[in-house]
Amino acid sequence: MADSNTRGGFHDLIARERELGLGFICWNLAKTLAIAGGMLMIGIVVMTVISVLGRYLFNAPIPGDYEITELATGVAVFAFFPYCYMKNANIVVEFFTGSMNLRWKRVLDTIHHFIFAMVAGLVSWRLYIGGMNKLEDGETTLFLGIPIWIGYFSALPGAILLTVVCIWGFCLHLRAIYR
């Protein structure tokens, strides 16, 4: 991962902007969502350990444990995305851009953040559409009968927040080109 010096100080810019207005709101929401995602992952681990122990010691695993794991992991992953973005913790490969001047790096980063925002918006939209389809179809998990739409709509807040923070980041990067 690149440091702030090689990426034109964007890490510092994002860190400063997290303290103001929309950045402050998004930062606090992202932290809260990441903590909730972490707690969900811990719950998955505890449930898995209990299920494995139950299976081997008492021949009684938790029924449908993999269904719960599958749904909860998807939700947790989406809960981490906005925090990762706001910490500027995405992987950056600088093989071609390492020797570019700062202005061109900023332009490329701005394009990258625009594309990231569009993809995040597309994922959010498709999660919503998929959730609505699953709600209408009434599809459930095989053993526990958990409605599938719950997973879609539970992941949606993380995807929407990712879209918002990506648009916010794009605007920051666009502004940085002209400074």
PDB file of C-alpha atoms in Angstrom:
ATOM      1  CA  MET A   1       0.000   0.000   0.000  1.00  0.00           C
ATOM      2  CA  ALA A   2       1.326   3.419  -0.862  1.00  0.00           C
ATOM      3  CA  ASP A   3       2.030   6.107   1.641  1.00  0.00           C
ATOM      4  CA  SER A   4       0.723   9.640   1.464  1.00  0.00           C
ATOM      5  CA  ASN A   5       3.915  11.041  -0.026  1.00  0.00           C
ATOM      6  CA  THR A   6       3.797   8.897  -3.157  1.00  0.00           C
ATOM      7  CA  ARG A   7       0.069   9.421  -3.713  1.00  0.00           C
ATOM      8  CA  GLY A   8       0.213  13.178  -3.525  1.00  0.00           C
ATOM      9  CA  GLY A   9      -0.793  13.595   0.101  1.00  0.00           C
ATOM     10  CA  PHE A  10      -4.326  12.248  -0.402  1.00  0.00           C
ATOM     11  CA  HIS A  11      -4.158  10.240   2.800  1.00  0.00           C
ATOM     12  CA  ASP A  12      -3.523  13.478   4.672  1.00  0.00           C
ATOM     13  CA  LEU A  13      -6.320  15.199   2.749  1.00  0.00           C
ATOM     14  CA  ILE A  14      -8.815  12.458   3.586  1.00  0.00           C
ATOM     15  CA  ALA A  15      -7.685  12.443   7.225  1.00  0.00           C
ATOM     16  CA  ARG A  16      -8.283  16.220   7.440  1.00  0.00           C
ATOM     17  CA  GLU A  17     -11.635  16.100   5.663  1.00  0.00           C
ATOM     18  CA  ARG A  18     -12.895  13.290   7.930  1.00  0.00           C
ATOM     19  CA  GLU A  19     -13.090  15.889  10.689  1.00  0.00           C
ATOM     20  CA  LEU A  20     -15.511  18.179   8.804  1.00  0.00           C
ATOM     21  CA  GLY A  21     -19.158  18.082   7.642  1.00  0.00           C
ATOM     22  CA  LEU A  22     -20.100  15.146   5.442  1.00  0.00           C
ATOM     23  CA  GLY A  23     -16.711  13.547   6.026  1.00  0.00           C
ATOM     24  CA  PHE A  24     -17.305  13.577   9.781  1.00  0.00           C
ATOM     25  CA  ILE A  25     -20.744  11.995   9.421  1.00  0.00           C
ATOM     26  CA  CYS A  26     -19.515   9.360   6.966  1.00  0.00           C
ATOM     27  CA  TRP A  27     -16.438   8.614   9.083  1.00  0.00           C
ATOM     28  CA  ASN A  28     -18.528   7.978  12.198  1.00  0.00           C
ATOM     29  CA  LEU A  29     -21.045   5.868  10.281  1.00  0.00           C
ATOM     30  CA  ALA A  30     -18.212   3.877   8.685  1.00  0.00           C
ATOM     31  CA  LYS A  31     -16.577   3.246  12.067  1.00  0.00           C
ATOM     32  CA  THR A  32     -19.891   2.170  13.585  1.00  0.00           C
ATOM     33  CA  LEU A  33     -20.650  -0.129  10.668  1.00  0.00           C
ATOM     34  CA  ALA A  34     -17.146  -1.644  10.814  1.00  0.00           C
ATOM     35  CA  ILE A  35     -17.495  -2.317  14.538  1.00  0.00           C
ATOM     36  CA  ALA A  36     -20.870  -3.968  13.910  1.00  0.00           C
ATOM     37  CA  GLY A  37     -19.297  -6.026  11.113  1.00  0.00           C
ATOM     38  CA  GLY A  38     -16.482  -7.058  13.441  1.00  0.00           C
ATOM     39  CA  MET A  39     -18.937  -8.116  16.119  1.00  0.00           C
ATOM     40  CA  LEU A  40     -20.858 -10.079  13.499  1.00  0.00           C
ATOM     41  CA  MET A  41     -17.644 -11.855  12.439  1.00  0.00           C
ATOM     42  CA  ILE A  42     -16.848 -12.685  16.070  1.00  0.00           C
ATOM     43  CA  GLY A  43     -20.361 -14.094  16.383  1.00  0.00           C
ATOM     44  CA  ILE A  44     -19.768 -16.247  13.296  1.00  0.00           C
ATOM     45  CA  VAL A  45     -16.513 -17.573  14.768  1.00  0.00           C
ATOM     46  CA  VAL A  46     -18.147 -18.381  18.117  1.00  0.00           C
ATOM     47  CA  MET A  47     -21.068 -20.090  16.403  1.00  0.00           C
ATOM     48  CA  THR A  48     -18.708 -22.112  14.194  1.00  0.00           C
ATOM     49  CA  VAL A  49     -16.613 -23.242  17.165  1.00  0.00           C
ATOM     50  CA  ILE A  50     -19.735 -24.249  19.092  1.00  0.00           C
ATOM     51  CA  SER A  51     -21.089 -26.084  16.056  1.00  0.00           C
ATOM     52  CA  VAL A  52     -17.832 -27.964  15.436  1.00  0.00           C
ATOM     53  CA  LEU A  53     -17.510 -28.891  19.113  1.00  0.00           C
ATOM     54  CA  GLY A  54     -21.145 -29.950  19.173  1.00  0.00           C
ATOM     55  CA  ARG A  55     -20.639 -32.057  16.066  1.00  0.00           C
ATOM     56  CA  TYR A  56     -17.582 -33.893  17.402  1.00  0.00           C
ATOM     57  CA  LEU A  57     -18.428 -34.134  21.091  1.00  0.00           C
ATOM     58  CA  PHE A  58     -22.182 -34.657  21.057  1.00  0.00           C
ATOM     59  CA  ASN A  59     -22.961 -35.418  17.414  1.00  0.00           C
ATOM     60  CA  ALA A  60     -25.210 -32.334  17.516  1.00  0.00           C
ATOM     61  CA  PRO A  61     -23.981 -29.422  15.399  1.00  0.00           C
ATOM     62  CA  ILE A  62     -25.899 -26.180  15.149  1.00  0.00           C
ATOM     63  CA  PRO A  63     -28.458 -26.834  12.403  1.00  0.00           C
ATOM     64  CA  GLY A  64     -27.969 -24.610   9.371  1.00  0.00           C
ATOM     65  CA  ASP A  65     -24.733 -23.125  10.682  1.00  0.00           C
ATOM     66  CA  TYR A  66     -23.358 -22.701   7.182  1.00  0.00           C
ATOM     67  CA  GLU A  67     -26.509 -20.823   6.118  1.00  0.00           C
ATOM     68  CA  ILE A  68     -26.059 -18.355   8.955  1.00  0.00           C
ATOM     69  CA  THR A  69     -22.333 -18.086   8.201  1.00  0.00           C
ATOM     70  CA  GLU A  70     -23.004 -17.438   4.530  1.00  0.00           C
ATOM     71  CA  LEU A  71     -25.536 -14.663   5.137  1.00  0.00           C
ATOM     72  CA  ALA A  72     -23.656 -13.026   8.011  1.00  0.00           C
ATOM     73  CA  THR A  73     -20.287 -13.034   6.228  1.00  0.00           C
ATOM     74  CA  GLY A  74     -21.759 -11.215   3.239  1.00  0.00           C
ATOM     75  CA  VAL A  75     -23.252  -8.578   5.522  1.00  0.00           C
ATOM     76  CA  ALA A  76     -19.989  -8.206   7.471  1.00  0.00           C
ATOM     77  CA  VAL A  77     -17.914  -7.748   4.315  1.00  0.00           C
ATOM     78  CA  PHE A  78     -20.125  -4.897   3.146  1.00  0.00           C
ATOM     79  CA  ALA A  79     -19.920  -3.380   6.632  1.00  0.00           C
ATOM     80  CA  PHE A  80     -16.121  -3.112   6.323  1.00  0.00           C
ATOM     81  CA  PHE A  81     -15.935  -1.500   2.861  1.00  0.00           C
ATOM     82  CA  PRO A  82     -16.728   2.137   3.799  1.00  0.00           C
ATOM     83  CA  TYR A  83     -14.208   2.126   6.674  1.00  0.00           C
ATOM     84  CA  CYS A  84     -11.529   0.637   4.446  1.00  0.00           C
ATOM     85  CA  TYR A  85     -12.165   3.323   1.836  1.00  0.00           C
ATOM     86  CA  MET A  86     -12.099   6.171   4.348  1.00  0.00           C
ATOM     87  CA  LYS A  87      -8.855   4.887   5.867  1.00  0.00           C
ATOM     88  CA  ASN A  88      -7.412   4.943   2.338  1.00  0.00           C
ATOM     89  CA  ALA A  89      -6.553   1.281   2.887  1.00  0.00           C
ATOM     90  CA  ASN A  90      -7.231  -0.007  -0.606  1.00  0.00           C
ATOM     91  CA  ILE A  91      -4.338  -1.666  -2.391  1.00  0.00           C
ATOM     92  CA  VAL A  92      -2.505   0.658  -4.760  1.00  0.00           C
ATOM     93  CA  VAL A  93      -0.137  -0.712  -7.393  1.00  0.00           C
ATOM     94  CA  GLU A  94       2.333   1.937  -8.495  1.00  0.00           C
ATOM     95  CA  PHE A  95       4.234  -0.019 -11.107  1.00  0.00           C
ATOM     96  CA  PHE A  96       3.430   2.433 -13.908  1.00  0.00           C
ATOM     97  CA  THR A  97       2.648   5.539 -11.892  1.00  0.00           C
ATOM     98  CA  GLY A  98       5.684   5.584  -9.602  1.00  0.00           C
ATOM     99  CA  SER A  99       7.641   7.888 -11.901  1.00  0.00           C
ATOM    100  CA  MET A 100       4.715  10.139 -12.872  1.00  0.00           C
ATOM    101  CA  ASN A 101       4.558  13.694 -11.657  1.00  0.00           C
ATOM    102  CA  LEU A 102       2.157  14.599  -8.878  1.00  0.00           C
ATOM    103  CA  ARG A 103      -0.449  16.238 -11.112  1.00  0.00           C
ATOM    104  CA  TRP A 104      -0.855  13.143 -13.307  1.00  0.00           C
ATOM    105  CA  LYS A 105      -1.087  10.914 -10.231  1.00  0.00           C
ATOM    106  CA  ARG A 106      -3.877  13.122  -8.957  1.00  0.00           C
ATOM    107  CA  VAL A 107      -5.702  12.946 -12.284  1.00  0.00           C
ATOM    108  CA  LEU A 108      -5.432   9.135 -12.361  1.00  0.00           C
ATOM    109  CA  ASP A 109      -6.538   8.895  -8.738  1.00  0.00           C
ATOM    110  CA  THR A 110      -9.541  11.085  -9.490  1.00  0.00           C
ATOM    111  CA  ILE A 111     -10.521   8.847 -12.414  1.00  0.00           C
ATOM    112  CA  HIS A 112     -10.055   5.806 -10.182  1.00  0.00           C
ATOM    113  CA  HIS A 113     -12.307   7.246  -7.489  1.00  0.00           C
ATOM    114  CA  PHE A 114     -14.954   8.168 -10.044  1.00  0.00           C
ATOM    115  CA  ILE A 115     -14.999   4.590 -11.356  1.00  0.00           C
ATOM    116  CA  PHE A 116     -15.016   3.246  -7.794  1.00  0.00           C
ATOM    117  CA  ALA A 117     -18.046   5.442  -6.994  1.00  0.00           C
ATOM    118  CA  MET A 118     -19.886   4.236 -10.104  1.00  0.00           C
ATOM    119  CA  VAL A 119     -19.177   0.566  -9.313  1.00  0.00           C
ATOM    120  CA  ALA A 120     -20.246   1.040  -5.680  1.00  0.00           C
ATOM    121  CA  GLY A 121     -23.463   2.676  -6.889  1.00  0.00           C
ATOM    122  CA  LEU A 122     -24.074  -0.183  -9.309  1.00  0.00           C
ATOM    123  CA  VAL A 123     -23.524  -2.761  -6.556  1.00  0.00           C
ATOM    124  CA  SER A 124     -25.902  -0.871  -4.238  1.00  0.00           C
ATOM    125  CA  TRP A 125     -28.567  -0.708  -6.920  1.00  0.00           C
ATOM    126  CA  ARG A 126     -28.221  -4.412  -7.747  1.00  0.00           C
ATOM    127  CA  LEU A 127     -28.342  -5.376  -4.058  1.00  0.00           C
ATOM    128  CA  TYR A 128     -31.614  -3.485  -3.776  1.00  0.00           C
ATOM    129  CA  ILE A 129     -33.056  -5.052  -6.953  1.00  0.00           C
ATOM    130  CA  GLY A 130     -31.861  -8.514  -5.891  1.00  0.00           C
ATOM    131  CA  GLY A 131     -33.346  -8.056  -2.430  1.00  0.00           C
ATOM    132  CA  MET A 132     -36.679  -6.978  -3.898  1.00  0.00           C
ATOM    133  CA  ASN A 133     -36.692 -10.008  -6.211  1.00  0.00           C
ATOM    134  CA  LYS A 134     -35.950 -12.365  -3.312  1.00  0.00           C
ATOM    135  CA  LEU A 135     -38.654 -10.683  -1.225  1.00  0.00           C
ATOM    136  CA  GLU A 136     -41.229 -11.123  -3.999  1.00  0.00           C
ATOM    137  CA  ASP A 137     -40.162 -14.722  -4.695  1.00  0.00           C
ATOM    138  CA  GLY A 138     -40.178 -15.648  -1.017  1.00  0.00           C
ATOM    139  CA  GLU A 139     -36.939 -17.622  -1.395  1.00  0.00           C
ATOM    140  CA  THR A 140     -35.550 -18.992   1.871  1.00  0.00           C
ATOM    141  CA  THR A 141     -32.517 -20.953   3.009  1.00  0.00           C
ATOM    142  CA  LEU A 142     -32.823 -24.732   2.788  1.00  0.00           C
ATOM    143  CA  PHE A 143     -32.652 -25.831   6.422  1.00  0.00           C
ATOM    144  CA  LEU A 144     -33.574 -22.852   8.575  1.00  0.00           C
ATOM    145  CA  GLY A 145     -35.974 -21.166   6.193  1.00  0.00           C
ATOM    146  CA  ILE A 146     -34.321 -17.757   6.646  1.00  0.00           C
ATOM    147  CA  PRO A 147     -35.620 -15.386   3.964  1.00  0.00           C
ATOM    148  CA  ILE A 148     -32.774 -14.652   1.538  1.00  0.00           C
ATOM    149  CA  TRP A 149     -33.832 -11.020   1.166  1.00  0.00           C
ATOM    150  CA  ILE A 150     -32.643 -10.373   4.727  1.00  0.00           C
ATOM    151  CA  GLY A 151     -29.042 -10.857   3.596  1.00  0.00           C
ATOM    152  CA  TYR A 152     -29.465  -8.488   0.663  1.00  0.00           C
ATOM    153  CA  PHE A 153     -31.101  -5.720   2.649  1.00  0.00           C
ATOM    154  CA  SER A 154     -28.726  -6.158   5.592  1.00  0.00           C
ATOM    155  CA  ALA A 155     -25.744  -5.627   3.273  1.00  0.00           C
ATOM    156  CA  LEU A 156     -27.376  -2.630   1.584  1.00  0.00           C
ATOM    157  CA  PRO A 157     -26.487   0.020   4.225  1.00  0.00           C
ATOM    158  CA  GLY A 158     -22.791  -0.824   3.834  1.00  0.00           C
ATOM    159  CA  ALA A 159     -23.045  -0.647   0.054  1.00  0.00           C
ATOM    160  CA  ILE A 160     -24.938   2.655   0.134  1.00  0.00           C
ATOM    161  CA  LEU A 161     -22.470   4.170   2.594  1.00  0.00           C
ATOM    162  CA  LEU A 162     -19.618   2.961   0.378  1.00  0.00           C
ATOM    163  CA  THR A 163     -21.248   4.742  -2.561  1.00  0.00           C
ATOM    164  CA  VAL A 164     -21.600   7.954  -0.555  1.00  0.00           C
ATOM    165  CA  VAL A 165     -18.008   7.892   0.690  1.00  0.00           C
ATOM    166  CA  CYS A 166     -16.738   7.083  -2.807  1.00  0.00           C
ATOM    167  CA  ILE A 167     -18.570  10.108  -4.217  1.00  0.00           C
ATOM    168  CA  TRP A 168     -17.195  12.174  -1.318  1.00  0.00           C
ATOM    169  CA  GLY A 169     -13.684  10.878  -2.045  1.00  0.00           C
ATOM    170  CA  PHE A 170     -14.072  11.602  -5.749  1.00  0.00           C
ATOM    171  CA  CYS A 171     -15.054  15.192  -4.971  1.00  0.00           C
ATOM    172  CA  LEU A 172     -12.029  15.562  -2.679  1.00  0.00           C
ATOM    173  CA  HIS A 173      -9.710  14.214  -5.335  1.00  0.00           C
ATOM    174  CA  LEU A 174     -11.271  16.376  -8.029  1.00  0.00           C
ATOM    175  CA  ARG A 175     -10.785  19.429  -5.847  1.00  0.00           C
ATOM    176  CA  ALA A 176      -7.167  18.430  -5.168  1.00  0.00           C
ATOM    177  CA  ILE A 177      -6.343  18.485  -8.888  1.00  0.00           C
ATOM    178  CA  TYR A 178      -6.948  22.218  -8.962  1.00  0.00           C
ATOM    179  CA  ARG A 179      -5.058  23.157  -5.832  1.00  0.00           C
TER     180      ARG A 179
END
